[in-house]
Short mmCIF file of C-alpha atoms in Angstrom, two decimals:
data_model
loop_
_atom_site.label_atom_id
_atom_site.label_comp_id
_atom_site.label_asym_id
_atom_site.label_seq_id
_atom_site.Cartn_x
_atom_site.Cartn_y
_atom_site.Cartn_z
CA MET A 144 -80.09 -39.64 41.24
CA LYS A 145 -78.48 -39.17 44.63
CA VAL A 146 -75.12 -40.68 45.59
CA GLY A 147 -74.67 -41.77 49.19
CA LEU A 148 -71.43 -42.70 50.91
CA VAL A 149 -71.32 -45.18 53.81
CA LEU A 150 -68.18 -45.08 55.95
CA GLU A 151 -67.39 -47.93 58.34
CA GLY A 152 -65.64 -47.12 61.61
CA GLY A 153 -62.75 -48.95 63.20
CA ALA A 154 -60.85 -46.29 65.15
CA MET A 155 -57.40 -45.79 63.58
CA ARG A 156 -58.22 -48.20 60.76
CA GLY A 157 -60.16 -45.18 59.58
CA MET A 158 -56.88 -43.88 58.18
CA TYR A 159 -57.74 -46.10 55.22
CA THR A 160 -60.95 -44.11 54.75
CA ALA A 161 -58.99 -40.86 55.01
CA GLY A 162 -56.83 -41.97 52.09
CA VAL A 163 -59.88 -42.89 50.00
CA LEU A 164 -61.59 -39.57 50.68
CA ASP A 165 -58.52 -37.53 49.83
CA VAL A 166 -58.54 -39.20 46.41
CA PHE A 167 -62.25 -38.35 46.12
CA LEU A 168 -61.35 -34.70 46.71
CA GLU A 169 -58.50 -34.83 44.18
CA GLU A 170 -60.73 -36.42 41.55
CA ASN A 171 -63.77 -34.24 42.36
CA ILE A 172 -65.98 -37.24 43.10
CA LYS A 173 -69.36 -35.72 43.95
CA ILE A 174 -71.27 -37.16 46.90
CA ASP A 175 -74.76 -36.03 47.95
CA GLY A 176 -74.69 -37.45 51.45
CA ILE A 177 -72.46 -39.27 53.93
CA ILE A 178 -73.52 -41.61 56.70
CA GLY A 179 -70.52 -42.38 58.89
CA VAL A 180 -69.94 -44.63 61.86
CA SER A 181 -67.48 -43.66 64.60
CA ALA A 182 -64.14 -42.88 62.89
CA GLY A 183 -66.01 -42.95 59.57
CA ALA A 184 -67.95 -39.88 60.74
CA LEU A 185 -64.99 -38.20 62.44
CA PHE A 186 -62.79 -38.49 59.37
CA GLY A 187 -65.52 -38.33 56.72
CA ILE A 188 -66.63 -34.85 57.72
CA ASN A 189 -63.33 -33.53 56.33
CA TYR A 190 -64.51 -34.50 52.84
CA ILE A 191 -67.40 -32.04 53.17
CA SER A 192 -65.13 -29.28 54.50
CA LYS A 193 -62.75 -30.08 51.60
CA GLN A 194 -59.74 -30.32 53.91
CA LYS A 195 -57.60 -32.77 52.01
CA GLY A 196 -54.87 -34.26 54.21
CA ARG A 197 -56.32 -32.95 57.47
CA THR A 198 -57.08 -36.37 58.98
CA LEU A 199 -53.60 -37.66 58.26
CA ASN A 200 -51.88 -34.49 59.40
CA TYR A 201 -53.47 -34.05 62.82
CA ASN A 202 -53.27 -37.74 63.65
CA LEU A 203 -49.58 -37.95 62.83
CA LYS A 204 -48.92 -34.77 64.77
CA TYR A 205 -50.85 -35.62 67.93
CA ILE A 206 -51.16 -39.42 68.01
CA ASN A 207 -48.50 -39.72 70.74
CA ASP A 208 -49.62 -36.63 72.63
CA PRO A 209 -50.94 -37.85 76.03
CA ARG A 210 -53.72 -35.25 75.80
CA TYR A 211 -55.19 -36.96 72.73
CA MET A 212 -55.99 -40.57 73.60
CA GLY A 213 -54.76 -43.45 75.68
CA LEU A 214 -54.62 -44.94 79.16
CA LYS A 215 -53.88 -41.62 80.88
CA SER A 216 -57.03 -40.07 79.47
CA LEU A 217 -59.08 -43.14 80.42
CA ILE A 218 -57.85 -43.03 84.02
CA THR A 219 -58.20 -39.28 84.48
CA THR A 220 -61.37 -38.58 82.49
CA GLY A 221 -63.17 -41.90 81.98
CA ASN A 222 -62.75 -41.56 78.20
CA ILE A 223 -59.95 -43.27 76.32
CA ILE A 224 -60.26 -40.50 73.70
CA ASN A 225 -59.93 -37.22 75.55
CA LYS A 226 -63.12 -35.16 75.22
CA ASP A 227 -61.69 -31.68 75.74
CA PHE A 228 -58.59 -32.11 73.59
CA ALA A 229 -59.77 -34.32 70.71
CA TYR A 230 -63.21 -32.83 70.15
CA TYR A 231 -62.76 -29.22 71.14
CA GLU A 232 -59.19 -27.94 71.44
CA LEU A 233 -57.92 -29.75 68.35
CA PRO A 234 -60.65 -28.76 65.82
CA LEU A 235 -61.19 -25.28 67.26
CA LYS A 236 -57.59 -24.18 67.86
CA LEU A 237 -54.82 -26.58 66.82
CA ASP A 238 -55.99 -27.89 63.43
CA VAL A 239 -59.05 -25.79 62.73
CA PHE A 240 -62.04 -27.44 61.10
CA ASP A 241 -63.39 -25.37 58.21
CA GLU A 242 -67.01 -25.11 59.27
CA LYS A 243 -67.70 -22.31 56.77
CA THR A 244 -66.96 -24.61 53.82
CA PHE A 245 -68.97 -27.38 55.46
CA LEU A 246 -72.00 -25.11 55.81
CA GLU A 247 -71.73 -24.00 52.19
CA SER A 248 -71.70 -27.60 50.95
CA LYS A 249 -74.81 -29.32 49.63
CA CYS A 250 -73.55 -32.68 50.89
CA ALA A 251 -75.56 -33.93 53.89
CA MET A 252 -73.78 -35.52 56.87
CA TYR A 253 -75.20 -38.17 59.19
CA ALA A 254 -73.53 -39.87 62.15
CA THR A 255 -74.64 -43.29 63.37
CA VAL A 256 -75.12 -43.63 67.13
CA THR A 257 -76.41 -46.39 69.40
CA ASN A 258 -79.24 -45.48 71.75
CA ILE A 259 -78.29 -47.46 74.86
CA GLU A 260 -81.85 -47.58 76.21
CA THR A 261 -83.37 -49.07 73.05
CA GLY A 262 -80.25 -50.85 71.84
CA LYS A 263 -81.00 -49.55 68.34
CA ALA A 264 -79.09 -47.36 65.93
CA GLU A 265 -80.10 -43.78 65.21
CA TYR A 266 -78.81 -41.62 62.38
CA LEU A 267 -78.37 -38.02 63.44
CA GLN A 268 -77.87 -35.33 60.83
CA ILE A 269 -75.07 -32.89 61.49
CA THR A 270 -75.85 -29.41 60.23
CA LYS A 271 -73.63 -27.31 62.53
CA PRO A 272 -70.61 -29.43 63.49
CA ILE A 273 -69.19 -27.15 66.18
CA GLU A 274 -72.52 -26.79 67.97
CA GLU A 275 -73.24 -30.49 67.52
CA MET A 276 -69.83 -31.84 68.50
CA GLU A 277 -71.47 -34.11 71.08
CA ILE A 278 -72.94 -36.11 68.19
CA MET A 279 -69.41 -36.72 66.96
CA ARG A 280 -68.41 -37.79 70.46
CA ALA A 281 -71.41 -40.10 70.67
CA THR A 282 -70.78 -41.90 67.38
CA SER A 283 -67.21 -42.67 68.46
CA ALA A 284 -67.75 -43.39 72.18
CA MET A 285 -66.31 -46.90 72.26
CA PRO A 286 -68.07 -49.17 74.75
CA PHE A 287 -66.33 -50.04 78.03
CA VAL A 288 -63.70 -47.31 77.61
CA SER A 289 -65.92 -44.26 77.13
CA LYS A 290 -68.52 -42.47 79.18
CA ILE A 291 -72.08 -42.50 77.93
CA VAL A 292 -72.81 -39.35 75.91
CA ASN A 293 -76.01 -37.43 76.63
CA PHE A 294 -77.47 -35.50 73.73
CA GLN A 295 -80.90 -33.90 73.63
CA GLY A 296 -82.18 -36.07 76.45
CA LYS A 297 -80.97 -39.39 75.05
CA LYS A 298 -78.02 -41.59 75.98
CA TYR A 299 -75.66 -42.78 73.28
CA LEU A 300 -72.55 -44.85 72.60
CA ASP A 301 -70.59 -45.81 69.47
CA GLY A 302 -72.79 -46.30 66.42
CA GLY A 303 -70.89 -49.42 65.44
CA ILE A 304 -72.50 -51.36 68.28
CA ALA A 305 -75.90 -51.35 66.61
CA ASP A 306 -75.08 -50.72 62.93
CA SER A 307 -71.46 -50.99 61.82
CA ILE A 308 -72.16 -50.55 58.11
CA PRO A 309 -75.47 -48.68 57.63
CA ILE A 310 -76.29 -49.47 54.02
CA GLU A 311 -80.01 -49.85 54.67
CA ALA A 312 -80.15 -46.54 56.50
CA CYS A 313 -78.42 -44.91 53.55
CA LYS A 314 -81.00 -46.36 51.17
CA ASN A 315 -83.85 -45.27 53.45
CA LEU A 316 -82.49 -41.73 53.44
CA GLY A 317 -83.15 -41.64 49.70
CA TYR A 318 -79.78 -42.40 48.12
CA ASP A 319 -79.96 -44.37 44.86
CA LYS A 320 -76.27 -45.04 44.30
CA ILE A 321 -74.41 -46.23 47.38
CA ILE A 322 -70.63 -46.28 47.77
CA VAL A 323 -69.32 -48.21 50.79
CA VAL A 324 -65.85 -47.73 52.24
CA LEU A 325 -64.87 -50.58 54.54
CA THR A 326 -61.84 -50.74 56.81
CA ARG A 327 -61.50 -54.53 56.86
CA PRO A 328 -60.43 -56.78 53.95
CA LEU A 329 -62.81 -59.12 52.14
CA ASP A 330 -62.10 -62.19 54.26
CA TYR A 331 -62.51 -60.54 57.68
CA ARG A 332 -65.29 -61.74 59.99
CA LYS A 333 -65.85 -60.92 63.65
CA LYS A 334 -65.65 -63.65 66.28
CA LYS A 335 -67.63 -63.99 69.47
CA ILE A 336 -65.54 -62.80 72.40
CA LYS A 337 -65.53 -65.24 75.29
CA GLY A 338 -66.92 -63.73 78.47
CA SER A 339 -68.23 -60.61 76.69
CA HIS A 340 -71.77 -61.10 77.99
CA LEU A 341 -70.64 -61.06 81.61
CA ILE A 342 -68.50 -57.97 81.04
CA SER A 343 -71.41 -56.20 79.33
CA LYS A 344 -73.75 -57.14 82.17
CA LEU A 345 -71.35 -55.80 84.78
CA LYS A 346 -70.82 -52.54 82.90
CA TYR A 347 -74.28 -51.91 81.45
CA GLY A 348 -76.65 -53.85 83.72
CA LYS A 349 -79.16 -50.99 83.67
CA TYR A 350 -79.48 -51.24 79.89
CA PRO A 351 -80.65 -54.78 78.92
CA ASN A 352 -81.40 -53.78 75.32
CA LEU A 353 -77.84 -52.55 74.90
CA ILE A 354 -76.49 -55.82 76.30
CA LYS A 355 -78.56 -57.80 73.78
CA THR A 356 -77.22 -55.65 70.96
CA ILE A 357 -73.62 -56.08 72.12
CA ASP A 358 -74.16 -59.87 72.34
CA LYS A 359 -75.41 -60.00 68.75
CA ARG A 360 -72.92 -57.54 67.35
CA TYR A 361 -70.46 -60.05 65.90
CA GLN A 362 -73.20 -61.99 64.09
CA ASN A 363 -74.96 -58.85 62.86
CA TYR A 364 -71.66 -57.56 61.51
CA ASN A 365 -70.89 -60.80 59.68
CA ASP A 366 -74.40 -60.97 58.23
CA ARG A 367 -74.06 -57.39 56.96
CA VAL A 368 -70.71 -58.19 55.32
CA GLU A 369 -72.29 -61.15 53.49
CA GLU A 370 -75.18 -58.93 52.40
CA ILE A 371 -72.77 -56.33 51.05
CA ILE A 372 -70.86 -58.97 49.07
CA LYS A 373 -74.10 -60.15 47.43
CA LYS A 374 -75.25 -56.62 46.62
CA GLU A 375 -71.81 -55.75 45.28
CA LYS A 376 -71.93 -58.71 42.87
CA LYS A 377 -75.34 -57.57 41.65
CA GLY A 378 -74.06 -54.05 41.06
CA GLU A 379 -76.34 -52.59 43.74
CA LEU A 380 -73.39 -51.16 45.70
CA PHE A 381 -69.87 -50.05 44.97
CA VAL A 382 -67.38 -51.16 47.61
CA ILE A 383 -63.85 -50.00 48.35
CA ARG A 384 -62.08 -52.16 50.95
CA PRO A 385 -58.47 -52.85 51.98
CA SER A 386 -56.78 -55.08 49.42
CA THR A 387 -54.43 -56.43 52.07
CA THR A 388 -54.26 -56.67 55.84
CA ILE A 389 -52.17 -54.15 57.74
CA PRO A 390 -52.06 -55.17 61.43
CA LEU A 391 -53.33 -52.12 63.25
CA LYS A 392 -54.46 -51.65 66.84
CA ARG A 393 -57.72 -49.76 67.36
CA LEU A 394 -55.73 -46.94 68.92
CA GLU A 395 -52.54 -47.47 66.93
CA LYS A 396 -49.76 -45.03 67.75
CA ASP A 397 -47.13 -46.20 65.26
CA LYS A 398 -46.94 -43.38 62.72
CA GLU A 399 -45.47 -45.59 60.00
CA LYS A 400 -48.39 -48.01 60.28
CA LEU A 401 -50.87 -45.15 60.18
CA LYS A 402 -49.23 -43.77 57.04
CA ALA A 403 -49.22 -47.24 55.49
CA MET A 404 -52.97 -47.59 56.13
CA TYR A 405 -53.62 -44.16 54.65
CA ASN A 406 -51.47 -44.94 51.60
CA LEU A 407 -53.32 -48.23 51.09
CA GLY A 408 -56.57 -46.27 50.97
CA VAL A 409 -55.09 -43.93 48.38
CA SER A 410 -53.76 -46.80 46.28
CA ASP A 411 -56.92 -48.93 46.42
CA CYS A 412 -59.11 -45.96 45.58
CA LYS A 413 -57.03 -44.95 42.59
CA LYS A 414 -57.22 -48.50 41.26
CA SER A 415 -61.02 -48.37 41.62
CA LEU A 416 -61.56 -44.97 40.02
CA THR A 417 -62.52 -46.08 36.51
CA ALA A 418 -65.07 -48.57 37.81
CA LEU A 419 -66.33 -46.12 40.43
CA LYS A 420 -66.95 -43.34 37.92
CA LYS A 421 -68.73 -45.81 35.64
CA TYR A 422 -70.95 -46.96 38.54
CA ILE A 423 -71.90 -43.38 39.39
CA LYS A 424 -72.53 -42.41 35.78
CA ASN A 425 -74.65 -45.44 34.95
#
């Protein structure tokens, strides 16, 4: 039996996931593989390196640093999340990622990306995080506010465009038990954004398949949520999701709100532990 963990993205809503994973580390919950999307991958990798608290710590410390993310970075670099600072200086110098522990782990790590030429999701395994940092950039390259990421001859953007919650990919990778950590509460559904097709066409006119995927994203997301609810009721998945709504911007800079989202993840996970351990054992 192999246990897979699917981590939804959602930018700073991923602080919820960070709280959940820190409880996993405390409770020694064993996972055989992780497939993360955007922030789910960025924050989930710290579970494998066993760096409890790292996600919370570096975000609280640098969230208001203009080098990290925001309008200044978007204007000066074309990326709302600063490439050099967030993906290189921070994990290599300021809050060092423990790659040694990651490499010693038997837990596999996959990041979901969207191939902008095909419009389809791809699931790239990360075996050497520092060397493959561009995969981490690709999975979290939010459309419209990020440059396209080139990796091994392909062009990628945020994995959430094509597959926000990759439960089928996790199953196809050979995981029997699947745990899903969502960053939206049970009643959340995406809505179609008025004028989004025109904006997509103006920005990504060279990539018609990507535009089609962006157009269908809201419906695909909602269909996947309904599928997860059905599978959860049948006992085919175990889901941890926010028990309440904490209003949070995608790039939230309010430290108290970030801590509240993290603490909600801790609290919800602890309440789920008995049922989670039973699901894994059975």
